[in-house]
Coordinates of C-alpha atoms in Angstrom, one line a residue:
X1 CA 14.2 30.0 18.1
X2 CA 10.7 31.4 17.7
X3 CA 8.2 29.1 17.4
X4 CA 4.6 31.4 16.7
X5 CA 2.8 31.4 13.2
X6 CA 3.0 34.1 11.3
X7 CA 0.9 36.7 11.0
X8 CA 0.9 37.8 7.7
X9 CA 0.3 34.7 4.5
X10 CA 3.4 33.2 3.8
X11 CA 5.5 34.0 1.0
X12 CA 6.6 31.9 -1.9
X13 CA 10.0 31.3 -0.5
X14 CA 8.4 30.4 3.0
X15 CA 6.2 28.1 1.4
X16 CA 9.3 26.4 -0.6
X17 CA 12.1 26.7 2.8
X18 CA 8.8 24.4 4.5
X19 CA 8.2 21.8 1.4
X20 CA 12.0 21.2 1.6
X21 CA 12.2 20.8 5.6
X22 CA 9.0 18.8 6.1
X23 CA 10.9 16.4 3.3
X24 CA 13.8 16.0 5.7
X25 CA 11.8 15.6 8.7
X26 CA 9.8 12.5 6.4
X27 CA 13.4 11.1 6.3
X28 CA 14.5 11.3 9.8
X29 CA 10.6 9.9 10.8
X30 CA 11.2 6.7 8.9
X31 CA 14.8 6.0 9.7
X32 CA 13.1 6.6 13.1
X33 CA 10.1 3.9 12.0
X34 CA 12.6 1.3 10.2
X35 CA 15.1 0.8 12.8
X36 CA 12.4 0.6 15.5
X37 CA 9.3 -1.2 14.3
X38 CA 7.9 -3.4 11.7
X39 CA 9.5 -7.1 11.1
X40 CA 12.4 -5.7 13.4
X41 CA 9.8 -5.0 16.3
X42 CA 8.5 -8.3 15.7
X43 CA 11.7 -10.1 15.7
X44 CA 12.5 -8.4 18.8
X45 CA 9.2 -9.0 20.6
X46 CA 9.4 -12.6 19.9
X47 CA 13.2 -12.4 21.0
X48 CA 11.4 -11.1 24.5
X49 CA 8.6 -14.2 24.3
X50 CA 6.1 -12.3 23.3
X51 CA 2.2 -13.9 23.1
X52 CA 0.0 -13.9 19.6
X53 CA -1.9 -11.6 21.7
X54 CA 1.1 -9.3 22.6
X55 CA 2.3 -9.0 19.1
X56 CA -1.1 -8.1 18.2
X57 CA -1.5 -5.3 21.0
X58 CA 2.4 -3.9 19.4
X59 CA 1.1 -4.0 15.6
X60 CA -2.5 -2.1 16.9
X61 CA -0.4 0.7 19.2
X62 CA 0.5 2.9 16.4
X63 CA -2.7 3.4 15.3
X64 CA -5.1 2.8 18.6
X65 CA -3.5 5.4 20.1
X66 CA -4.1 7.6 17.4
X67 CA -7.5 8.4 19.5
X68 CA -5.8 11.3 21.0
X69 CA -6.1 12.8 18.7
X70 CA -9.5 14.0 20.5
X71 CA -7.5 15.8 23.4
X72 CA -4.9 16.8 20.5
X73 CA -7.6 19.1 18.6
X74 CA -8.6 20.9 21.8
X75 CA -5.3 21.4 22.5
X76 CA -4.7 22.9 19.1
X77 CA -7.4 25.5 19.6
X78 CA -6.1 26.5 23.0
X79 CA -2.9 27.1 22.6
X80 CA -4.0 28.1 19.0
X81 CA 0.1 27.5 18.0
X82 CA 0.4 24.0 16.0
X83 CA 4.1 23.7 15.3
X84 CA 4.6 24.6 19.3
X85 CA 2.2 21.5 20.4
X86 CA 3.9 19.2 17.0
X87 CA 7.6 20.1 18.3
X88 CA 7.2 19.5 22.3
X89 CA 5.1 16.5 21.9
X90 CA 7.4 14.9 19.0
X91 CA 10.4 15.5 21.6
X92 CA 8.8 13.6 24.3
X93 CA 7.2 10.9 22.5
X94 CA 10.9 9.9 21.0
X95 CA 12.7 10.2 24.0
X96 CA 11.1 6.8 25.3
X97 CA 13.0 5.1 22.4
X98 CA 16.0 5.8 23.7
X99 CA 15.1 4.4 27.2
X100 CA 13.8 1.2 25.6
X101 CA 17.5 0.8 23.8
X102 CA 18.7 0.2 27.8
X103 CA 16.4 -2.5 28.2
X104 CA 18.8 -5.7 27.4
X105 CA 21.2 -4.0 29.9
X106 CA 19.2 -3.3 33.0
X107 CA 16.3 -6.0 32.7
X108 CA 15.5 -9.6 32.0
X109 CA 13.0 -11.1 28.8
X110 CA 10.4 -11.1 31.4
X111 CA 10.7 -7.9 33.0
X112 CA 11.5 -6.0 29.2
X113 CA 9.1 -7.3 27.4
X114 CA 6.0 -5.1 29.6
X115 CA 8.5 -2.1 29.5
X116 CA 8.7 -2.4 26.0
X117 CA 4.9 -2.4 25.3
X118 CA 4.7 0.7 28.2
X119 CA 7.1 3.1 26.9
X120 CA 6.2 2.2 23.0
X121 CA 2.6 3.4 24.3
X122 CA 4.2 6.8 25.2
X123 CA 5.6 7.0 21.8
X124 CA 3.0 6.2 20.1
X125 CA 0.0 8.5 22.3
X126 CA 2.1 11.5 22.2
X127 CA 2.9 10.8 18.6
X128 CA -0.5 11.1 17.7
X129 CA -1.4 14.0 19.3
X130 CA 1.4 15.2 17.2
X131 CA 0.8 14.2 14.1
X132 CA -2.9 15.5 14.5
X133 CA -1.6 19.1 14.5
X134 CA 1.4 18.3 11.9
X135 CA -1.8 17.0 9.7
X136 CA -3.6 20.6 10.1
X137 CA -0.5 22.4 9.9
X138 CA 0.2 20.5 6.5
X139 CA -3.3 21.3 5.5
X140 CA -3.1 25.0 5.4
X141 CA 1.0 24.9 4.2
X142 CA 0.9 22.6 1.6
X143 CA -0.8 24.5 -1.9
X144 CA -4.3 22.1 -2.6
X145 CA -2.5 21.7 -6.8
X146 CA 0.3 20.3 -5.7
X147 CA -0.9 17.9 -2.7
X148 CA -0.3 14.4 -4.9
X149 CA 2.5 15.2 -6.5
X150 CA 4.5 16.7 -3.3
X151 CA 3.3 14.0 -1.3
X152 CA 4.3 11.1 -3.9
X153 CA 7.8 12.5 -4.2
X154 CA 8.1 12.9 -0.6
X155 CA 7.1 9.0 0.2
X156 CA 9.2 8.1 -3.3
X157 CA 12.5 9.3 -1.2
X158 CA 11.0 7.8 2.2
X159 CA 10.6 4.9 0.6
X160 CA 13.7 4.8 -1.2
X161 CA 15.2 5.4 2.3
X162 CA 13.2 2.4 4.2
X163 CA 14.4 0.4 1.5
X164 CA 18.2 1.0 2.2
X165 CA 18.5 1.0 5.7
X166 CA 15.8 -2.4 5.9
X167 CA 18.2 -4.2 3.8
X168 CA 21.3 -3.3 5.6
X169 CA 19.9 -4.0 9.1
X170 CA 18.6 -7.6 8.1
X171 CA 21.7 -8.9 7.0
X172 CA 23.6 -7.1 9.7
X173 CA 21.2 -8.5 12.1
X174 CA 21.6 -12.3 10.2
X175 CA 25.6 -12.0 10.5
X176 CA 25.4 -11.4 14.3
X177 CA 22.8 -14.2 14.6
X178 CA 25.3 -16.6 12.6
X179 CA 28.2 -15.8 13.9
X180 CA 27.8 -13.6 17.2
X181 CA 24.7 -15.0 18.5
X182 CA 25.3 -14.2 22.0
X183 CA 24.9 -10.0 20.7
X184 CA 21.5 -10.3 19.1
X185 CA 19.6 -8.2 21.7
X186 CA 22.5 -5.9 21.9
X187 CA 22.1 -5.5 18.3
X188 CA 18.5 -4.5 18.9
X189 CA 19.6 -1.9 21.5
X190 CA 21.7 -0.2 19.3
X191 CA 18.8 0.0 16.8
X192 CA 16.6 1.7 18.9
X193 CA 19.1 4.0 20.2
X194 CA 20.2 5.5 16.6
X195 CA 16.1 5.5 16.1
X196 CA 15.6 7.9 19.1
X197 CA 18.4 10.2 17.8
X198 CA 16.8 10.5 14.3
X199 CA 14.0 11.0 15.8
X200 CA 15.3 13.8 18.0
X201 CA 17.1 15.4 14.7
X202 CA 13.7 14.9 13.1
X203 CA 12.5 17.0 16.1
X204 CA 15.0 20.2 15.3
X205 CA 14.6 20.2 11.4
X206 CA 10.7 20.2 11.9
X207 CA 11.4 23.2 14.8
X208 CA 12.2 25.9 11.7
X209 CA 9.0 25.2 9.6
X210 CA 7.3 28.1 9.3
X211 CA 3.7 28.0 10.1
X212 CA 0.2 29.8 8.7
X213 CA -1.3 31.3 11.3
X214 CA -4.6 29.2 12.1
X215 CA -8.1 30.7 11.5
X216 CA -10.1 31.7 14.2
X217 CA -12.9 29.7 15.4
X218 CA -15.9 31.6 16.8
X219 CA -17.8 28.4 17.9
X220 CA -17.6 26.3 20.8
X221 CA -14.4 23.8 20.2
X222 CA -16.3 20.5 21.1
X223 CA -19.2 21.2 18.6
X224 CA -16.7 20.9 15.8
X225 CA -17.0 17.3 16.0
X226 CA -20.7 17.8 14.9
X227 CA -19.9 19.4 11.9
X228 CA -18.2 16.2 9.5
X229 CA -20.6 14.0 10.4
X230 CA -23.5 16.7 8.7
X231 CA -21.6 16.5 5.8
X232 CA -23.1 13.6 4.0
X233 CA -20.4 13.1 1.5
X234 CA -17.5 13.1 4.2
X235 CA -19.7 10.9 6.4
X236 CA -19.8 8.2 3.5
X237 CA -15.6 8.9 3.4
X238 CA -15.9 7.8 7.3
X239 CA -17.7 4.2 6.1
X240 CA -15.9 3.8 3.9
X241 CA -12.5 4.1 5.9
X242 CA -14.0 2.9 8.8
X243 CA -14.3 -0.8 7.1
X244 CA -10.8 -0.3 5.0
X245 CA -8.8 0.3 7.9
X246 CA -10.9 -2.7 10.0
X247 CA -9.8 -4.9 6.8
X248 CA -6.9 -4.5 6.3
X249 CA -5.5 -4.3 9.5
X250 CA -6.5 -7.5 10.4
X251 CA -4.1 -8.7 8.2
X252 CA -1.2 -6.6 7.6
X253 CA 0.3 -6.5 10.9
X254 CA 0.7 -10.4 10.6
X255 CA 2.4 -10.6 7.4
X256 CA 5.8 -10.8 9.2
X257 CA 4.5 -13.4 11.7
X258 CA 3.1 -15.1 9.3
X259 CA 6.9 -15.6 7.9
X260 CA 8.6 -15.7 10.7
X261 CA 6.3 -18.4 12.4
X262 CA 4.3 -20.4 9.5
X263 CA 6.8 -20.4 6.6
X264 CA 10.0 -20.8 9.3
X265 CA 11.7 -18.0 7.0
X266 CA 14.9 -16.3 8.1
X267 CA 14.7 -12.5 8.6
X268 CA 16.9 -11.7 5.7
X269 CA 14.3 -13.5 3.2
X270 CA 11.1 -11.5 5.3
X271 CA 13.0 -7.8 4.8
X272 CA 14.3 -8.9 1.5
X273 CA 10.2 -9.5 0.4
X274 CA 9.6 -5.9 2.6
X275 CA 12.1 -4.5 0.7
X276 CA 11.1 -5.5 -2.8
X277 CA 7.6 -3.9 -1.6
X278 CA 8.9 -1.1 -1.3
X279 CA 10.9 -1.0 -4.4
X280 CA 7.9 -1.6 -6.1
X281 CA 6.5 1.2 -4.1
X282 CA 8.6 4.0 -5.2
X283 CA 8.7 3.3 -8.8
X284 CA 4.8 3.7 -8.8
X285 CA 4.2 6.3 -6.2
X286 CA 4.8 8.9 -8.9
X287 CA 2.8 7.0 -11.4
X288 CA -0.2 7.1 -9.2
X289 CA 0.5 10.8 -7.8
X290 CA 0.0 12.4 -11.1
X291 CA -3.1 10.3 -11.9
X292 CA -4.5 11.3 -8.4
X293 CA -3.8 15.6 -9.5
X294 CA -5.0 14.7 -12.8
X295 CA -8.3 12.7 -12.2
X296 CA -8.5 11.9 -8.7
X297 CA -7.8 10.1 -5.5
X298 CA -11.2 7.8 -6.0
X299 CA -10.4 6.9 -9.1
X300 CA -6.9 5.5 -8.0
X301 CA -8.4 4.1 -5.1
X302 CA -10.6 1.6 -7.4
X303 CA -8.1 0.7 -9.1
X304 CA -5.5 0.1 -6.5
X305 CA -8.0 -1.5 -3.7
X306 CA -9.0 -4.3 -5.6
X307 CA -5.3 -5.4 -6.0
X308 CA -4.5 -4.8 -2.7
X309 CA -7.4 -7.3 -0.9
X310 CA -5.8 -10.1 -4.3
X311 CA -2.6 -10.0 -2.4
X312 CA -4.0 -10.2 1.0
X313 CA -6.3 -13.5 -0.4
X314 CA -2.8 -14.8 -2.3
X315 CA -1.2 -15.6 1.1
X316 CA -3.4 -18.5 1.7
X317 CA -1.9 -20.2 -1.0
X318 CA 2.0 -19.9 0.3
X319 CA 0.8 -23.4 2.4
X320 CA -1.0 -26.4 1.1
X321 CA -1.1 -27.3 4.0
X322 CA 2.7 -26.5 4.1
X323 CA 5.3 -24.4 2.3
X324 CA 6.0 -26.1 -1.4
X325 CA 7.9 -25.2 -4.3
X326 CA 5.7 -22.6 -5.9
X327 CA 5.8 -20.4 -2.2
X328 CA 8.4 -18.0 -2.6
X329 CA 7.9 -16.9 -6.1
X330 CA 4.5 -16.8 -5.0
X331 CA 5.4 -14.5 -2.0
X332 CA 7.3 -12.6 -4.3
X333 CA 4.3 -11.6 -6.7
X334 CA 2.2 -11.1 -3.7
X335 CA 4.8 -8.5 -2.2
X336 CA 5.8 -6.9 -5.8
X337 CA 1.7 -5.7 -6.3
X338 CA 1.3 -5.5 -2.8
X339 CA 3.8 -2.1 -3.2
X340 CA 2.2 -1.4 -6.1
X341 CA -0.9 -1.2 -4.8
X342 CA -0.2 0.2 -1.2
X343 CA 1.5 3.4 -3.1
X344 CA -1.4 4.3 -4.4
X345 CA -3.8 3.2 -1.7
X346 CA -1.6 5.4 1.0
X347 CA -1.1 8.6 -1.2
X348 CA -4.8 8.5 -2.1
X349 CA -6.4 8.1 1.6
X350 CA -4.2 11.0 3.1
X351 CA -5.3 13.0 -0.2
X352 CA -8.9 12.3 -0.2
X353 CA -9.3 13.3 3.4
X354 CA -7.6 16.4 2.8
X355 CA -9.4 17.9 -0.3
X356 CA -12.9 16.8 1.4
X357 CA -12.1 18.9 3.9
X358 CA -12.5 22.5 4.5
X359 CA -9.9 25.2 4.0
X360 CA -10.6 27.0 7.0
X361 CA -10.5 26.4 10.2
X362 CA -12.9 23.5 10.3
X363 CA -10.0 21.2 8.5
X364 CA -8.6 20.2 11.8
X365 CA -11.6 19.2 13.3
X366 CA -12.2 17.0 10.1
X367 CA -9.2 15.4 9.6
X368 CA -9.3 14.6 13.5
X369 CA -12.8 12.2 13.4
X370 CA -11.2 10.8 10.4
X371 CA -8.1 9.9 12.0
X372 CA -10.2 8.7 15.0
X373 CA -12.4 6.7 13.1
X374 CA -9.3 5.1 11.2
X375 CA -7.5 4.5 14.6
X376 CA -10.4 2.8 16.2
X377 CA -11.1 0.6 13.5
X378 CA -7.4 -0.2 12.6
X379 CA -6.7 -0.5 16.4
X380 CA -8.9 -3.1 17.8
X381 CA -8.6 -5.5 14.3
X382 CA -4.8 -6.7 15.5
X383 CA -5.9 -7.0 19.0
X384 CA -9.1 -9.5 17.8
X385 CA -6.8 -11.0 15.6
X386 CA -4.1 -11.9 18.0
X387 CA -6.6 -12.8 20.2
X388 CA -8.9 -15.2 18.0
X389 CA -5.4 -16.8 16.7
X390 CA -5.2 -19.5 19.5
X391 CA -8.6 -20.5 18.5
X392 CA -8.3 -20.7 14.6
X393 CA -5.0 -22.7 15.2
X394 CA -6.8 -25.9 16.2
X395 CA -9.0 -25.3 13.0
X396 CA -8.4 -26.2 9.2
X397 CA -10.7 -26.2 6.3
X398 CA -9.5 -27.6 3.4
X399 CA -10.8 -28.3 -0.1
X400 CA -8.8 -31.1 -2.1
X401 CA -9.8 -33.1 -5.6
X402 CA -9.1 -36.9 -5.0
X403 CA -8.8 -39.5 -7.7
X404 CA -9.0 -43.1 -6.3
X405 CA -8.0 -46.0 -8.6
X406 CA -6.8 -49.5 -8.3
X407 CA -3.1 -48.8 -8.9
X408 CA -2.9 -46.4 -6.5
X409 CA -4.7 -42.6 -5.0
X410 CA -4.2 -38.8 -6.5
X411 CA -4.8 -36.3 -4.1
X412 CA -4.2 -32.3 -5.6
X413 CA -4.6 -29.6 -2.9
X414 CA -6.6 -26.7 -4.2
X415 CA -7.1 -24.9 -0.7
X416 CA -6.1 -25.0 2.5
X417 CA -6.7 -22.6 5.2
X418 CA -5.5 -22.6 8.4
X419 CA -4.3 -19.9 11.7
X420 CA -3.6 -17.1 9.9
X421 CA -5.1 -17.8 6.6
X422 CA -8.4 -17.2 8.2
X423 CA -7.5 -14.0 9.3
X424 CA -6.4 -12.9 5.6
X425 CA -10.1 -14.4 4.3
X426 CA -11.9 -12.4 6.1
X427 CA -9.7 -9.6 5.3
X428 CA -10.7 -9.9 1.7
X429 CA -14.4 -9.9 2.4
X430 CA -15.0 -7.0 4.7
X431 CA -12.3 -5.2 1.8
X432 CA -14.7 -6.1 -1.0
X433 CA -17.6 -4.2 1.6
X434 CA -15.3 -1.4 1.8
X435 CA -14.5 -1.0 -1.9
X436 CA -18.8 -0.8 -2.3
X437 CA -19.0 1.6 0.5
X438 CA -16.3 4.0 -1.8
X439 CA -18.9 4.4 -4.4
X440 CA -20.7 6.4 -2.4
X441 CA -18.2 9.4 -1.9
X442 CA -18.2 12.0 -4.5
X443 CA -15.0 13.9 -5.6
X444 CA -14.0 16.2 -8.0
X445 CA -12.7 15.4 -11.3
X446 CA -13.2 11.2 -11.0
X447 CA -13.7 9.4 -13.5
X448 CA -14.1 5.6 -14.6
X449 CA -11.0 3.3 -13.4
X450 CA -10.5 1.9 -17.4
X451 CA -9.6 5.1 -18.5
X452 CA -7.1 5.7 -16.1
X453 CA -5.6 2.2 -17.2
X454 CA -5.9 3.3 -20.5
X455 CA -3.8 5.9 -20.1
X456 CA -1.2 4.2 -18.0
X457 CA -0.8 1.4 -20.5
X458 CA -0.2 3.7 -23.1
X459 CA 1.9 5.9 -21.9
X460 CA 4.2 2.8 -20.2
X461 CA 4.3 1.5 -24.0
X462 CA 5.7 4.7 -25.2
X463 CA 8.2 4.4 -22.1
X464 CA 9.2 1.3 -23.8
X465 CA 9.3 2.4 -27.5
X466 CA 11.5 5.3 -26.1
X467 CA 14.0 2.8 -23.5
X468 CA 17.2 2.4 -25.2
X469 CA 17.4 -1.0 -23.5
X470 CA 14.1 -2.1 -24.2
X471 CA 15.1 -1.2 -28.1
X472 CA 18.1 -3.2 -27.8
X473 CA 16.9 -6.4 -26.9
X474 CA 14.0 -6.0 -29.3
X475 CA 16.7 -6.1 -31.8
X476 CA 18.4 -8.7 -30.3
X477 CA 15.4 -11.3 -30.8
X478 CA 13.9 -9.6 -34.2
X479 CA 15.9 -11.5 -36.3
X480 CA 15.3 -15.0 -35.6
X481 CA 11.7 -13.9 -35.2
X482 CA 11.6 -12.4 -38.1
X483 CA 12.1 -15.4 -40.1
X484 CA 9.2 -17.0 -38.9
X485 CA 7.2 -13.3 -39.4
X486 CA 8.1 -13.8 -42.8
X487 CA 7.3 -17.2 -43.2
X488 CA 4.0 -16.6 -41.7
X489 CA 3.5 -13.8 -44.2
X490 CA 4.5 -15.3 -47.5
X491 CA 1.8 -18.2 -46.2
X492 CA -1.0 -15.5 -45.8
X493 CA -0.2 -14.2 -49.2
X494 CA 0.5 -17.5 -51.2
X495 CA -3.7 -18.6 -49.1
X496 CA -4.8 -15.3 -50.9
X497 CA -3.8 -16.3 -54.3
X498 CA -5.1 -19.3 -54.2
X499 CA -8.3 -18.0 -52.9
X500 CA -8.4 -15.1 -55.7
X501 CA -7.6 -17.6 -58.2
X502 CA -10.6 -20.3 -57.0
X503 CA -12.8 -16.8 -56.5
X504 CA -12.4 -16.4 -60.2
X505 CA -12.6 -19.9 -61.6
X506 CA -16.1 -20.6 -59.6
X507 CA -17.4 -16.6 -60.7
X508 CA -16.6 -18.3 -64.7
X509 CA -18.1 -21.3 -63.3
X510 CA -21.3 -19.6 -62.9
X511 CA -21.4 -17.1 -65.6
X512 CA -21.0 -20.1 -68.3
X513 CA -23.7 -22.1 -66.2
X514 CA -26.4 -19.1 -66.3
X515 CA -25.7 -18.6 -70.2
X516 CA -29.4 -19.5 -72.3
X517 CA -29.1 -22.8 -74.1
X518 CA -29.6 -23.6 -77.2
X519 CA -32.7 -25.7 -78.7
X520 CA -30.8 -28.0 -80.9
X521 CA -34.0 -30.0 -81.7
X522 CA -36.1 -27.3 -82.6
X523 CA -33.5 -26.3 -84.9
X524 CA -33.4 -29.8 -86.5
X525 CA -36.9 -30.0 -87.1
X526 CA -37.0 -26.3 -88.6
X527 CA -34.3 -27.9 -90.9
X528 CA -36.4 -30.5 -92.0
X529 CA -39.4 -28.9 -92.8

């Protein structure tokens, strides 16, 4: 199989043959992700003993390590052949999960739990030095028109993928914990064994990609990394990343722990809520892709961002101080917009960075300080948070109205923030910093957020006009409705009668009053004489 870019511009077929692999390869990539990390990595490391501090360092590893990314664009330019370094260094990095499958078998808690961390951190280093030259590769394959809406249909059937497999792996993994409990980490170890071979498979359909040849750089490699940070407008991009991905990630990673731990929820209940975020996900992720080709990434951004840091502040109300009756349908708003939101927030930073970005060669070198900026930023926020976690435990702030009174005290709980909660807090300020930092990058074809939501609204209420379903229960409540429509109306009508009719009695009122009167007694007197 030959693995060198072309040397002439790819065809229209070529370019079509590569949209369709690259989609398969998204699949295999997140039935890789799903069976081996997220609430299932968690439940395993805790399985294993893990520390606060230990989960942290696993939730900050897939994007920390994203810093080699550096020695990834200088190996890019040496070898000057992107789907060559994206194919050997995805084969190596998903080998590792296959050697973490044996762990339950050859080693104890104590022992597996540092092997885990140590072979994830090969997975997820060369990862990132293969994702960097997948991201240029994608850069120059994928036509600039078409970036949101390819992308948005590409996560819609990642999504839709996540969401299957998540469900069916939770309550496999709560039947063997019921029933078979003695199997649970064996359970585990077949997880991350039918990862690694999706991976793999992954590996081979991204192998027959075909690939642009890359442009030719005349300047020295290193000084690349000057050129973004002259560019004012991607510099402000930078900021405003840099405090997004801080923000964010030093809450995200936690929201399972935060189930798991805090809210003593089984596993099924914390992939059922993951699950419905995703749902949520892939019914908007087209929505917010054709805004993002039609207006732009910014715009959806503003929209979208705000939302996001509402569900992030919502989780401090799940406890007051403790779970109550209004926590899981609570949790279950939070994680419905949090999808909503996230769909557009994801599609929109990969698509920003992208279009601010030159065509040429220079792209790579671009896209590589922004994904080192993200991963330093996104990397160390888990680790302080997992770190600082001991410390906020033993602290609680709480606000509470209290009514004292002979017969007895009212107490009502309005806040209540403890451990976590002050995590997700600061979360939501340095977001709102982030969100004013955003107004400083310029793009192409933004406009205001309102008329985006315009737009939206109206077009979802001709969805509805249109749904034959929506039509029939319309139907279904119009006529006892109706009655009271028609009450109401007959009221209006029998108020504007009456009005009309004391309009015209008060208008002859005051046309009989301003008539001249008579002088009767001059009259008499004329009669007299």
């Amino acid at each position: 199989m030959k693995l060198t870019p072309s040397e002439v511009p790819l065809t229209e077929p070529q370019v079509k043959k590569g949209l369709h692999l690259i989609v398969q390869d998204g699949l295999m990539a997140e039935a890789m992700a799903t069976l081996t990390g997220g609430a299932f990595l968690v439940s395993y490391a805790l399985k294993l003993g893990a520390s606060n501090f230990q989960i942290g360092l696993l939730a900050s590893m897939p994007t920390l390590t994203n810093l080699f990314q550096l020695l990834a664009i200088y190996l890019i330019y040496l070898i000057g052949n992107r789907r060559v370094l994206s194919v050997t260094t995805s084969l190596f990095a998903r080998l590792p999960l296959i050697l973490i499958s044996l762990i339950p078998f050859l080693f104890s808690p104590s022992t597996g739990l540092p092997l885990l961390i140590l072979f994830l951190s090969f997975h997820y280093i060369l990862g990132a030095i293969s994702g960097c030259s997948w991201n240029s590769w994608m850069k120059d394959l994928v036509p600039e028109d078409q970036l949101g809406t390819y992308f948005s249909n590409r996560s819609r059937l990642i999504q839709m993928l996540n969401v299957g497999l998540s469900l069916v792996c939770a309550f496999f993994l709560d039947f063997i914990k019921s029933r078979f409990p003695q199997w649970e980490m064996n359970t585990y170890s077949i997880m991350f064994f039918l990862g690694g071979l999706a991976g793999l498979y992954g590996v081979y359909v991204v192998s027959k990609v075909p690939e642009p040849k890359l442009a030719a750089i005349k300047s020295n490699v290193f000084s690349l990394f000057k050129t973004p940070f002259k560019e004012k407008n991607f510099r402000n991009l930078l900021i405003f990343n840099s405090f997004w991905a801080f923000a964010v990630n030093l809450a995200a990673p936690f929201f399972s722990v935060y189930l798991l731990k805090m809210l003593n929820l089984p596993l099924s209940y914390v992939i059922g809520f993951t699950i419905l975020s995703q749902a949520t996900n892939i019914l908007f992720i087209r929505v917010w892709g054709k805004y993002s080709d039609k207006y732009s990434n910014k715009t959806i951004l503003r929209i979208c961002g705000p939302i996001y840091l509402c569900c992030i502040l919502a989780f401090t109300f799940t406890t007051m101080p403790h779970s109550h009756s209004l926590t899981l349908p609570l949790l279950v708003l939070i994680y419905m917009f949090n999808g909503i939101s996230i769909a557009g927030i994801n599609l929109s930073l990969t698509n920003i960075g992208m279009k601010l970005a030159p065509k040429e060669g220079e792209a790579t070198a671009f896209l590589t300080i922004r994904g080192l900026t993200n991963a330093f930023f996104a990397g160390i926020a888990p680790i302080i948070g997992g770190y600082f976690v001991d410390f906020f435990s033993k602290r609680e702030l709480s606000f509470n109205f209290e009514w004292k009174a002979p017969d007895g005290n009212f107490i009502l709980h309005t806040l209540n923030i403890q451990t976590w909660d002050f995590f997700f807090v600061f979360a939501f300020i340095l977001g709102i910093v982030a969100l004013y930092r955003l107004s400083y990058v310029k793009e192409k074809g933004e406009v205001h957020q309102k008329v985006v939501i315009n737009e939206i609204s109206s077009s979802f209420r001709k969805e509805l006009k249109s749904n034959a379903m929506f039509q029939g229960i319309k139907s279904m409540f119009y006529i006892p409705f109706s009655i009271f429509t028609i009450l109401k109306r007959k009221r209006k009508i029998y108020k504007y009668k009456v009005s009309k009719k004391a309009d015209r009695t008060a208008a002859k009122l005051v046309s009989y009053s301003e008539k001249p009167k008579k002088n009767h007694t001059k009259e008499r007197k004329l009669i007299k004489a």
